[in-house]
Short mmCIF file of C-alpha atoms and ligand atoms in Angstrom, two decimals:
data_model
loop_
_atom_site.label_atom_id
_atom_site.label_comp_id
_atom_site.label_asym_id
_atom_site.label_seq_id
_atom_site.Cartn_x
_atom_site.Cartn_y
_atom_site.Cartn_z
CA MET A 16 0.13 0.10 0.17
CA LEU A 17 2.77 2.79 0.31
CA HIS A 18 5.40 1.28 -2.31
CA GLY A 19 8.24 3.76 -2.37
CA LYS A 20 6.94 6.09 -0.08
CA ARG A 21 9.24 7.64 1.91
CA VAL A 22 7.61 8.20 5.50
CA ILE A 23 8.50 9.58 9.07
CA LEU A 24 7.95 8.47 11.78
CA GLY A 25 7.52 11.05 14.54
CA ILE A 26 7.11 9.24 17.80
CA SER A 27 6.41 11.66 21.25
CA GLY A 28 6.49 10.00 24.67
CA GLY A 29 3.30 8.77 26.09
CA ILE A 30 3.30 4.97 27.19
CA ALA A 31 1.72 3.91 23.36
CA ALA A 32 5.53 4.60 21.68
CA TYR A 33 6.72 1.62 23.15
CA LYS A 34 4.38 0.46 19.75
CA GLY A 35 6.57 1.98 17.36
CA PRO A 36 9.19 -1.12 16.25
CA ALA A 37 6.38 -3.02 15.32
CA LEU A 38 4.44 0.23 13.33
CA VAL A 39 8.22 0.71 11.80
CA ARG A 40 8.07 -2.56 11.20
CA ALA A 41 4.50 -2.53 9.36
CA LEU A 42 5.38 0.29 7.50
CA VAL A 43 8.28 -1.61 5.84
CA GLU A 44 6.42 -4.59 4.86
CA ALA A 45 3.80 -2.42 3.53
CA GLY A 46 6.71 -0.89 1.16
CA ALA A 47 7.80 2.17 2.55
CA GLU A 48 11.48 3.72 3.53
CA VAL A 49 11.17 5.42 6.77
CA ARG A 50 12.63 7.34 9.29
CA VAL A 51 12.16 7.82 12.46
CA ILE A 52 12.12 10.88 15.05
CA LEU A 53 11.51 10.25 18.70
CA THR A 54 10.72 13.47 21.09
CA ARG A 55 13.07 13.79 24.28
CA SER A 56 10.18 12.67 26.50
CA ALA A 57 9.37 9.38 23.89
CA VAL A 58 13.20 8.11 24.18
CA GLU A 59 12.05 7.09 27.98
CA PHE A 60 9.64 4.18 26.32
CA VAL A 61 11.24 2.75 23.45
CA ALA A 62 15.05 2.33 22.65
CA PRO A 63 16.21 4.48 19.50
CA LEU A 64 18.49 1.79 18.44
CA ALA A 65 15.42 -0.45 18.14
CA LEU A 66 13.97 1.64 16.04
CA GLN A 67 17.27 1.89 13.93
CA ALA A 68 17.84 -1.83 13.19
CA VAL A 69 14.32 -2.51 12.04
CA SER A 70 13.74 0.83 9.95
CA HIS A 71 17.39 0.34 8.75
CA ASN A 72 18.44 4.22 9.41
CA ALA A 73 19.58 6.30 11.71
CA VAL A 74 16.87 7.48 14.34
CA GLY A 75 16.40 11.91 14.45
CA LEU A 76 16.79 12.53 18.61
CA ASP A 77 18.06 15.98 18.52
CA LEU A 78 17.80 19.45 16.43
CA PHE A 79 21.47 20.43 17.53
CA ASP A 80 22.85 17.05 16.66
CA PRO A 81 25.96 17.67 14.43
CA ALA A 82 26.63 14.25 13.67
CA TYR A 83 22.64 13.64 12.75
CA GLU A 84 22.64 16.96 10.87
CA ALA A 85 25.82 15.85 8.80
CA GLN A 86 23.68 12.91 7.36
CA ILE A 87 20.55 14.63 7.07
CA GLY A 88 19.71 17.69 7.82
CA HIS A 89 16.33 18.51 9.04
CA ILE A 90 15.11 20.77 6.24
CA GLU A 91 16.14 17.90 4.08
CA LEU A 92 14.38 15.82 5.78
CA ALA A 93 11.34 17.27 5.66
CA ARG A 94 11.41 17.69 2.36
CA TRP A 95 12.41 14.06 1.30
CA ALA A 96 8.89 12.96 3.38
CA ASP A 97 5.69 11.81 1.17
CA ALA A 98 4.41 11.79 4.36
CA VAL A 99 4.54 12.09 8.24
CA LEU A 100 3.12 10.07 10.68
CA VAL A 101 3.25 11.19 13.95
CA ALA A 102 1.93 7.91 16.42
CA PRO A 103 1.13 8.43 18.80
CA THR A 104 0.83 12.48 19.17
CA THR A 105 1.16 13.22 22.85
CA ALA A 106 -1.31 16.15 25.07
CA ASN A 107 2.13 18.28 24.48
CA LEU A 108 2.70 18.14 20.95
CA LEU A 109 -0.48 18.25 19.83
CA ALA A 110 -0.08 21.85 21.88
CA ARG A 111 3.06 22.50 20.11
CA LEU A 112 2.00 21.41 16.65
CA ALA A 113 -1.09 23.70 17.01
CA TYR A 114 0.51 26.74 17.80
CA GLY A 115 3.47 26.03 15.63
CA LEU A 116 6.30 25.57 17.95
CA CYS A 117 9.46 24.55 16.35
CA ASP A 118 11.43 23.72 20.28
CA ASP A 119 12.87 20.14 18.96
CA LEU A 120 13.54 18.10 15.78
CA LEU A 121 10.29 16.75 15.57
CA THR A 122 8.02 19.89 15.50
CA THR A 123 10.95 21.61 13.03
CA VAL A 124 9.66 18.67 10.65
CA LEU A 125 6.58 18.83 11.14
CA CYS A 126 6.38 23.01 10.92
CA ALA A 127 9.11 22.57 7.27
CA THR A 128 7.54 19.79 5.88
CA ARG A 129 4.77 20.26 2.78
CA ALA A 130 4.27 17.03 2.91
CA PRO A 131 0.64 15.65 4.37
CA VAL A 132 0.82 14.58 7.75
CA VAL A 133 -1.06 11.83 9.42
CA LEU A 134 -1.59 12.72 14.09
CA ALA A 135 -3.17 9.23 16.04
CA PRO A 136 -3.43 11.24 19.55
CA ALA A 137 -3.10 8.38 21.91
CA MET A 138 -3.49 8.85 25.69
CA ASN A 139 -5.46 9.06 29.29
CA SER A 140 -9.44 9.44 28.21
CA GLN A 141 -9.72 11.99 30.69
CA MET A 142 -6.25 14.20 28.66
CA LEU A 143 -8.21 13.44 25.63
CA ALA A 144 -11.48 15.04 26.43
CA HIS A 145 -9.60 18.01 27.85
CA PRO A 146 -11.06 20.93 26.35
CA ALA A 147 -7.55 22.57 25.76
CA VAL A 148 -6.55 19.17 23.74
CA GLN A 149 -10.05 19.08 22.14
CA ALA A 150 -9.66 22.76 20.81
CA ASN A 151 -6.43 21.57 19.32
CA LEU A 152 -7.46 18.88 17.89
CA ALA A 153 -10.41 20.72 16.39
CA LEU A 154 -7.68 23.59 14.93
CA LEU A 155 -5.33 20.87 13.12
CA ALA A 156 -8.47 18.58 11.77
CA ALA A 157 -9.36 21.77 10.35
CA ARG A 158 -5.02 22.61 9.06
CA GLU A 159 -4.85 22.06 5.38
CA GLY A 160 -2.85 18.22 4.53
CA HIS A 161 -3.34 17.44 8.64
CA LEU A 162 -5.41 14.42 9.06
CA ILE A 163 -6.37 13.15 12.60
CA VAL A 164 -6.92 9.45 13.06
CA GLN A 165 -9.48 8.69 16.13
CA PRO A 166 -8.45 6.16 18.83
CA ASP A 167 -9.22 2.99 19.73
CA GLN A 168 -12.10 2.38 22.56
CA GLY A 169 -10.28 -0.15 25.32
CA ALA A 170 -8.09 -0.52 27.64
CA LEU A 171 -5.92 2.08 28.91
CA ALA A 172 -2.28 1.86 29.99
CA CYS A 173 -3.82 4.00 32.79
CA GLN A 174 -5.95 0.80 33.68
CA GLU A 175 -9.05 2.84 32.99
CA ILE A 176 -11.51 1.51 29.60
CA GLY A 177 -12.48 4.79 27.01
CA PRO A 178 -11.13 6.36 23.90
CA GLY A 179 -7.74 7.23 23.80
CA ARG A 180 -5.89 3.83 22.45
CA MET A 181 -3.55 3.81 19.41
CA PRO A 182 -5.06 2.42 16.75
CA ASP A 183 -3.53 -0.54 14.98
CA PRO A 184 -0.54 -0.30 12.26
CA GLU A 185 -3.56 -1.40 9.64
CA VAL A 186 -5.23 1.89 10.23
CA LEU A 187 -2.53 3.90 10.35
CA ILE A 188 -0.96 2.46 7.42
CA ALA A 189 -4.23 2.87 5.74
CA ALA A 190 -4.32 6.56 7.01
CA LEU A 191 -1.43 7.30 5.79
CA ALA A 192 -2.33 5.77 2.02
CA GLY A 193 -5.42 7.83 2.02
CA ALA A 194 -3.32 10.88 2.66
CA LEU A 195 -1.58 10.17 -0.27
CA SER A 196 -4.25 9.34 -2.52
CA PRO A 197 -5.65 11.15 -5.07
CA ARG A 198 -9.43 11.95 -3.82
CA ARG A 199 -10.86 11.15 -6.99
CA LEU A 200 -13.40 9.14 -5.70
CA GLU A 201 -14.24 11.57 -2.59
CA GLY A 202 -18.18 11.99 -2.04
CA ARG A 203 -19.37 9.72 -4.13
CA ARG A 204 -20.78 5.69 -3.27
CA ALA A 205 -19.48 1.82 -4.16
CA LEU A 206 -20.88 -1.11 -3.74
CA ILE A 207 -19.04 -4.23 -3.76
CA THR A 208 -19.30 -7.97 -3.93
CA ALA A 209 -16.77 -10.17 -3.36
CA GLY A 210 -15.75 -14.26 -1.96
CA PRO A 211 -17.54 -16.88 -3.15
CA THR A 212 -21.04 -17.89 -1.96
CA ARG A 213 -22.60 -21.03 -0.61
CA GLU A 214 -25.51 -23.44 -1.62
CA ALA A 215 -26.91 -25.55 1.06
CA ILE A 216 -27.39 -29.29 0.71
CA ASP A 217 -28.74 -29.89 4.31
CA PRO A 218 -27.54 -28.58 7.42
CA VAL A 219 -24.40 -29.26 7.74
CA ARG A 220 -22.88 -29.42 3.75
CA PHE A 221 -22.79 -27.16 1.10
CA LEU A 222 -21.87 -26.59 -2.56
CA SER A 223 -19.18 -23.20 -3.09
CA ASN A 224 -16.16 -22.77 -5.15
CA PRO A 225 -12.50 -21.41 -3.95
CA SER A 226 -13.05 -17.88 -4.54
CA SER A 227 -10.78 -16.34 -0.84
CA GLY A 228 -12.73 -13.29 -1.31
CA LYS A 229 -9.19 -10.92 -1.63
CA MET A 230 -9.38 -9.65 -5.14
CA GLY A 231 -12.84 -8.45 -4.19
CA PHE A 232 -11.20 -6.74 -0.76
CA ALA A 233 -8.62 -5.30 -2.23
CA VAL A 234 -11.40 -3.48 -5.00
CA ALA A 235 -12.96 -2.07 -1.97
CA ARG A 236 -9.84 -0.87 -0.24
CA ALA A 237 -8.84 1.30 -3.31
CA ALA A 238 -11.88 2.78 -3.40
CA ALA A 239 -11.96 3.72 0.21
CA LEU A 240 -8.20 5.40 -0.26
CA LEU A 241 -9.96 6.82 -3.15
CA GLY A 242 -12.79 8.64 -1.04
CA ALA A 243 -15.81 6.84 -1.80
CA ARG A 244 -18.12 5.68 0.75
CA VAL A 245 -17.83 1.79 0.34
CA THR A 246 -20.32 -1.30 1.47
CA LEU A 247 -18.57 -4.36 0.79
CA VAL A 248 -20.86 -7.65 0.58
CA ALA A 249 -19.00 -10.46 1.20
CA GLY A 250 -19.40 -13.97 1.20
CA PRO A 251 -17.80 -16.54 3.71
CA VAL A 252 -14.52 -15.04 3.63
CA SER A 253 -11.49 -15.46 6.00
CA LEU A 254 -10.07 -12.29 5.90
CA PRO A 255 -10.45 -8.68 7.94
CA ASP A 256 -12.35 -5.66 7.38
CA PRO A 257 -10.74 -3.36 5.17
CA VAL A 258 -10.86 -0.21 7.08
CA GLY A 259 -13.23 3.19 7.03
CA VAL A 260 -15.66 -0.33 4.68
CA GLU A 261 -18.85 -1.41 5.62
CA ARG A 262 -18.65 -4.88 5.35
CA ILE A 263 -22.10 -6.80 5.12
CA ASP A 264 -21.37 -10.68 5.29
CA VAL A 265 -24.32 -12.93 3.45
CA VAL A 266 -23.50 -16.65 2.87
CA SER A 267 -25.95 -17.90 0.34
CA ALA A 268 -26.48 -16.21 -3.98
CA GLU A 269 -29.90 -15.95 -2.57
CA GLU A 270 -28.55 -14.08 0.39
CA MET A 271 -26.33 -11.45 -1.55
CA PHE A 272 -29.26 -10.69 -4.33
CA GLU A 273 -31.01 -9.61 -1.19
CA ALA A 274 -28.35 -7.36 0.12
CA VAL A 275 -27.62 -5.59 -2.87
CA MET A 276 -31.02 -4.59 -4.39
CA ALA A 277 -31.72 -3.41 -0.93
CA ARG A 278 -29.18 -0.98 -1.32
CA VAL A 279 -29.49 -0.30 -5.05
CA GLN A 280 -33.14 0.53 -4.51
CA HIS A 281 -32.83 2.23 -1.28
CA PRO A 282 -35.77 4.57 -1.03
CA ASP A 283 -33.28 7.70 -0.21
CA PRO A 284 -31.41 8.16 -3.69
CA ASP A 285 -28.94 9.68 -1.79
CA GLN A 286 -27.71 6.42 0.10
CA ARG A 287 -27.65 4.51 -3.49
CA PRO A 288 -24.66 3.13 -4.56
CA GLU A 289 -23.23 4.68 -7.81
CA VAL A 290 -20.89 1.85 -9.12
CA VAL A 291 -21.49 -1.33 -8.66
CA VAL A 292 -18.61 -4.09 -8.94
CA LYS A 293 -18.94 -7.49 -8.50
CA ALA A 294 -16.18 -9.76 -8.17
CA ALA A 295 -18.09 -12.02 -6.72
CA ALA A 296 -17.57 -15.79 -7.35
CA VAL A 297 -21.85 -16.04 -7.44
CA ALA A 298 -23.29 -19.38 -7.07
CA ASP A 299 -24.95 -20.66 -10.38
CA TRP A 300 -27.07 -23.07 -9.43
CA ARG A 301 -27.81 -23.65 -5.63
CA PRO A 302 -29.56 -27.24 -4.72
CA ALA A 303 -33.90 -27.34 -5.62
CA GLN A 304 -34.46 -28.60 -2.08
CA VAL A 305 -32.27 -28.66 1.12
CA ALA A 306 -32.80 -31.45 3.51
CA ASP A 307 -33.81 -30.38 6.97
CA HIS A 308 -31.70 -33.39 8.47
CA LYS A 309 -28.26 -34.02 7.85
CA VAL A 310 -28.58 -36.68 4.64
CA LYS A 311 -27.03 -40.08 5.84
CA LYS A 312 -24.96 -42.14 3.75
CA THR A 313 -26.93 -45.59 5.01
CA GLU A 314 -29.57 -43.78 2.50
CA GLY A 315 -27.81 -45.10 -0.82
CA GLU A 316 -24.48 -45.39 -2.90
CA GLN A 317 -25.31 -42.75 -4.68
CA LEU A 318 -26.78 -39.12 -4.23
CA THR A 319 -28.97 -37.14 -6.87
CA LEU A 320 -28.94 -32.43 -6.37
CA VAL A 321 -30.89 -31.29 -8.43
CA MET A 322 -30.12 -27.70 -8.77
CA GLU A 323 -32.14 -24.74 -10.15
CA ARG A 324 -30.37 -21.46 -10.83
CA THR A 325 -29.58 -18.91 -8.95
CA ARG A 326 -30.69 -15.23 -9.59
CA ASP A 327 -28.09 -13.77 -11.48
CA ILE A 328 -27.37 -10.21 -9.56
CA LEU A 329 -25.85 -7.90 -12.29
CA ALA A 330 -27.83 -8.95 -14.87
CA GLY A 331 -30.64 -7.88 -12.58
CA LEU A 332 -28.72 -4.48 -12.08
CA GLY A 333 -28.06 -4.36 -16.07
CA ALA A 334 -31.88 -4.55 -16.69
CA LEU A 335 -33.04 -1.39 -14.46
CA PRO A 336 -33.94 1.37 -16.30
CA ASP A 337 -30.96 4.14 -17.10
CA ASP A 338 -32.22 6.31 -14.24
CA ARG A 339 -32.06 3.91 -11.95
CA ARG A 340 -28.53 1.52 -12.57
CA PRO A 341 -25.64 1.89 -11.37
CA ILE A 342 -22.89 2.49 -13.34
CA LEU A 343 -21.71 -1.66 -13.49
CA VAL A 344 -18.43 -3.91 -13.41
CA GLY A 345 -18.72 -7.25 -13.76
CA PHE A 346 -15.66 -10.36 -13.41
CA ALA A 347 -15.39 -12.80 -15.53
CA ALA A 348 -13.75 -15.92 -14.23
CA GLU A 349 -12.75 -18.45 -17.41
CA THR A 350 -10.89 -21.56 -18.07
CA ARG A 351 -10.61 -20.62 -21.91
CA ASP A 352 -11.35 -18.28 -24.65
CA LEU A 353 -11.89 -15.56 -22.06
CA ASP A 354 -12.08 -12.91 -25.01
CA ARG A 355 -14.95 -14.06 -26.19
CA TYR A 356 -16.74 -14.92 -23.07
CA ALA A 357 -15.95 -11.81 -21.65
CA LEU A 358 -16.95 -9.36 -24.35
CA ASP A 359 -20.25 -11.84 -24.38
CA LYS A 360 -20.85 -11.24 -20.42
CA LEU A 361 -19.69 -7.05 -21.13
CA ASN A 362 -23.15 -7.13 -23.78
CA ARG A 363 -25.51 -9.34 -22.24
CA LYS A 364 -25.63 -8.24 -18.68
CA ASN A 365 -25.52 -4.30 -20.42
CA LEU A 366 -22.42 -3.53 -18.22
CA ASP A 367 -19.65 -0.88 -18.74
CA MET A 368 -16.73 -2.64 -17.55
CA ILE A 369 -15.65 -6.08 -17.42
CA VAL A 370 -12.73 -7.35 -15.72
CA ALA A 371 -11.38 -11.13 -17.01
CA ASN A 372 -9.02 -13.42 -15.51
CA GLN A 373 -8.18 -16.61 -16.30
CA VAL A 374 -8.20 -19.51 -13.18
CA SER A 375 -6.45 -22.20 -14.85
CA GLY A 376 -3.06 -22.96 -15.10
CA PRO A 377 -0.25 -21.56 -13.39
CA THR A 378 -1.63 -17.38 -13.03
CA SER A 379 -5.44 -18.79 -11.27
CA ALA A 380 -6.35 -15.85 -9.60
CA PHE A 381 -8.02 -17.71 -6.92
CA GLY A 382 -6.65 -17.75 -3.43
CA ALA A 383 -3.36 -16.24 -5.38
CA ASP A 384 -1.68 -12.41 -4.43
CA LEU A 385 -1.28 -11.60 -7.92
CA ASN A 386 -3.27 -11.81 -10.11
CA ALA A 387 -3.40 -10.92 -13.93
CA VAL A 388 -6.48 -9.11 -15.95
CA THR A 389 -7.65 -7.69 -18.89
CA LEU A 390 -10.49 -5.11 -19.03
CA PHE A 391 -12.78 -4.57 -21.93
CA ASP A 392 -15.22 -1.56 -21.61
CA ARG A 393 -18.14 -0.37 -23.16
CA GLN A 394 -16.67 1.56 -25.45
CA GLY A 395 -14.24 -0.99 -27.51
CA GLY A 396 -11.30 -0.46 -25.04
CA ARG A 397 -8.87 -3.12 -23.31
CA VAL A 398 -6.25 -3.09 -21.04
CA ASP A 399 -3.83 -5.50 -19.52
CA LEU A 400 -3.01 -5.08 -16.18
CA GLY A 401 -0.54 -7.20 -14.39
CA PRO A 402 0.16 -9.58 -13.52
CA ALA A 403 1.04 -7.65 -10.00
CA PRO A 404 -0.41 -7.59 -6.01
CA LYS A 405 -3.89 -7.54 -6.70
CA ASP A 406 -4.21 -3.97 -4.43
CA GLU A 407 -2.58 -2.47 -7.81
CA ILE A 408 -4.59 -4.46 -9.89
CA ALA A 409 -7.74 -2.57 -8.14
CA ALA A 410 -6.36 0.53 -7.99
CA GLY A 411 -5.67 -0.01 -12.11
CA ILE A 412 -9.22 -0.92 -12.28
CA TRP A 413 -10.54 2.05 -10.36
CA GLY A 414 -7.76 4.26 -13.07
CA HIS A 415 -9.86 2.85 -15.98
CA LEU A 416 -13.07 3.14 -14.57
CA LEU A 417 -12.71 6.81 -13.84
CA ALA A 418 -10.97 7.61 -17.06
CA ILE A 419 -13.67 6.26 -18.97
CA SER A 420 -16.33 7.62 -16.96
CA PRO A 421 -16.58 11.28 -16.31
CA GLN A 422 -19.48 11.61 -14.30
CA LEU A 423 -18.12 9.33 -11.63
CA GLY A 424 -15.10 12.16 -11.18
CA ALA A 425 -14.68 13.39 -7.40
CA ARG A 426 -17.80 15.68 -6.05
CA SER A 427 -16.91 17.90 -2.98
CA ARG A 428 -17.84 15.73 0.25
CA PRO A 429 -21.58 15.72 1.38
CA GLU A 430 -21.92 18.44 4.60
N1 CTP B 3 -22.82 -12.80 -11.28
C1 CTP B 3 -23.90 -12.72 -10.12
N2 CTP B 3 -24.88 -13.56 -9.92
C2 CTP B 3 -24.90 -14.96 -10.54
C3 CTP B 3 -23.80 -15.39 -11.09
C4 CTP B 3 -22.48 -14.07 -11.48
O1 CTP B 3 -23.95 -11.37 -10.00
N3 CTP B 3 -25.81 -15.69 -9.84
C5 CTP B 3 -22.20 -11.99 -11.89
C6 CTP B 3 -20.32 -12.10 -11.22
O2 CTP B 3 -20.66 -11.12 -9.51
C7 CTP B 3 -19.77 -11.81 -12.07
C8 CTP B 3 -20.53 -12.15 -13.18
O3 CTP B 3 -21.74 -12.25 -12.95
O4 CTP B 3 -19.22 -10.36 -11.71
C9 CTP B 3 -19.60 -13.34 -13.89
O5 CTP B 3 -19.45 -13.98 -13.70
P1 CTP B 3 -19.58 -15.83 -14.30
O6 CTP B 3 -20.26 -16.80 -12.94
O7 CTP B 3 -18.24 -15.67 -14.62
O8 CTP B 3 -20.71 -15.33 -15.33
P2 CTP B 3 -22.29 -16.23 -15.16
O9 CTP B 3 -22.61 -15.32 -16.39
O10 CTP B 3 -22.66 -17.30 -14.69
O11 CTP B 3 -21.82 -16.89 -16.85
P3 CTP B 3 -21.28 -18.14 -17.13
O12 CTP B 3 -21.67 -19.38 -15.87
O13 CTP B 3 -22.03 -19.05 -18.46
O14 CTP B 3 -20.09 -18.43 -17.16
#
């Protein structure tokens, strides 16, 4: 998510500073190059040497350290950064930042940089609720280029329970990636489906397919990073909730149909998604009858299942009247004749774009972290993407959809 990005991690002196090395590891794993700056009090909570070891860079401690300045001057450091994350941000640092004090290396770099700044306030709940802290937070939230990540609720180091915990690394990384991403879908509503569906045979058995949901989850994450309000309708998968996305879990094709249609046909037009991406591998058939009790193998040497067709969600959306029909993106997973079948689905289901992938052979997409796809659009365009990580494929899908759908361009955030 942060491939090739240069990130300064500022750590100020709260107890959550002890999570610094793990946060640096997560940032590096997300692809970032990291330089850490500690405030004087942060050094009481976390060892600079540990941060140097995991970031593979010298740690900045003092504005007037000739050795560090000789390596990278504070202005050079401020220019070097693509983004600055301050985690944890203490009440004291919030105050210094709000009033533009530059009395140590971190605050000086924060004043000198023009890169986006992401602040993760973390402290005791009472301190967080103090009017001065709240006033500083409001001031910084309104400041251009500054993003505040809300602290989590939970057990705090001071043995109180309440708001003030520093969020997990994946939340901070998503906030950084969001701050670095052009908000081209700001104010738009997107609905994504992902994963397989399960069709019951009896209370303990079902028919399904090997879809992992990874591609659909990546499409949802990418839309959220671009600023969209995202609803993710997910079949049974074992993936964590993407940050900043509303997730609705369903099991069967029929449940997925109901969940999608309820949103697309929402009585309030301002709640309806403007774009639907159907990455889910929906079952085409289901057992016509579900046994009430477990089918016993003593019932015979063979079992015959009578199957009936499920409702095609995408075709249902494509058949809506023009003023009700969202922009539609389908997926085509094929084992042969990829182009022919994908183009046939694009036309038959009345789609704006289809993402086609081959699901047999070494480049099979099911469960993998990499994918290679071909996009076909209604205007006759054709684009090959990958092989690349699914997050990059997802960004490419949105990039092409935005290019062919000017009406999808960002509109300002509704008040
Ligand atoms: N799809 C759907 N509802 C279904 C079946 C499929 O919305 N009941 C959607 C999938 O989410 C995908 C697209 O339709 O975006 C293509 O799915 P696929 O199973 O490949 O296509 P089918 O139309 O079922 O064609 P076929 O089985 O003949 O390949």
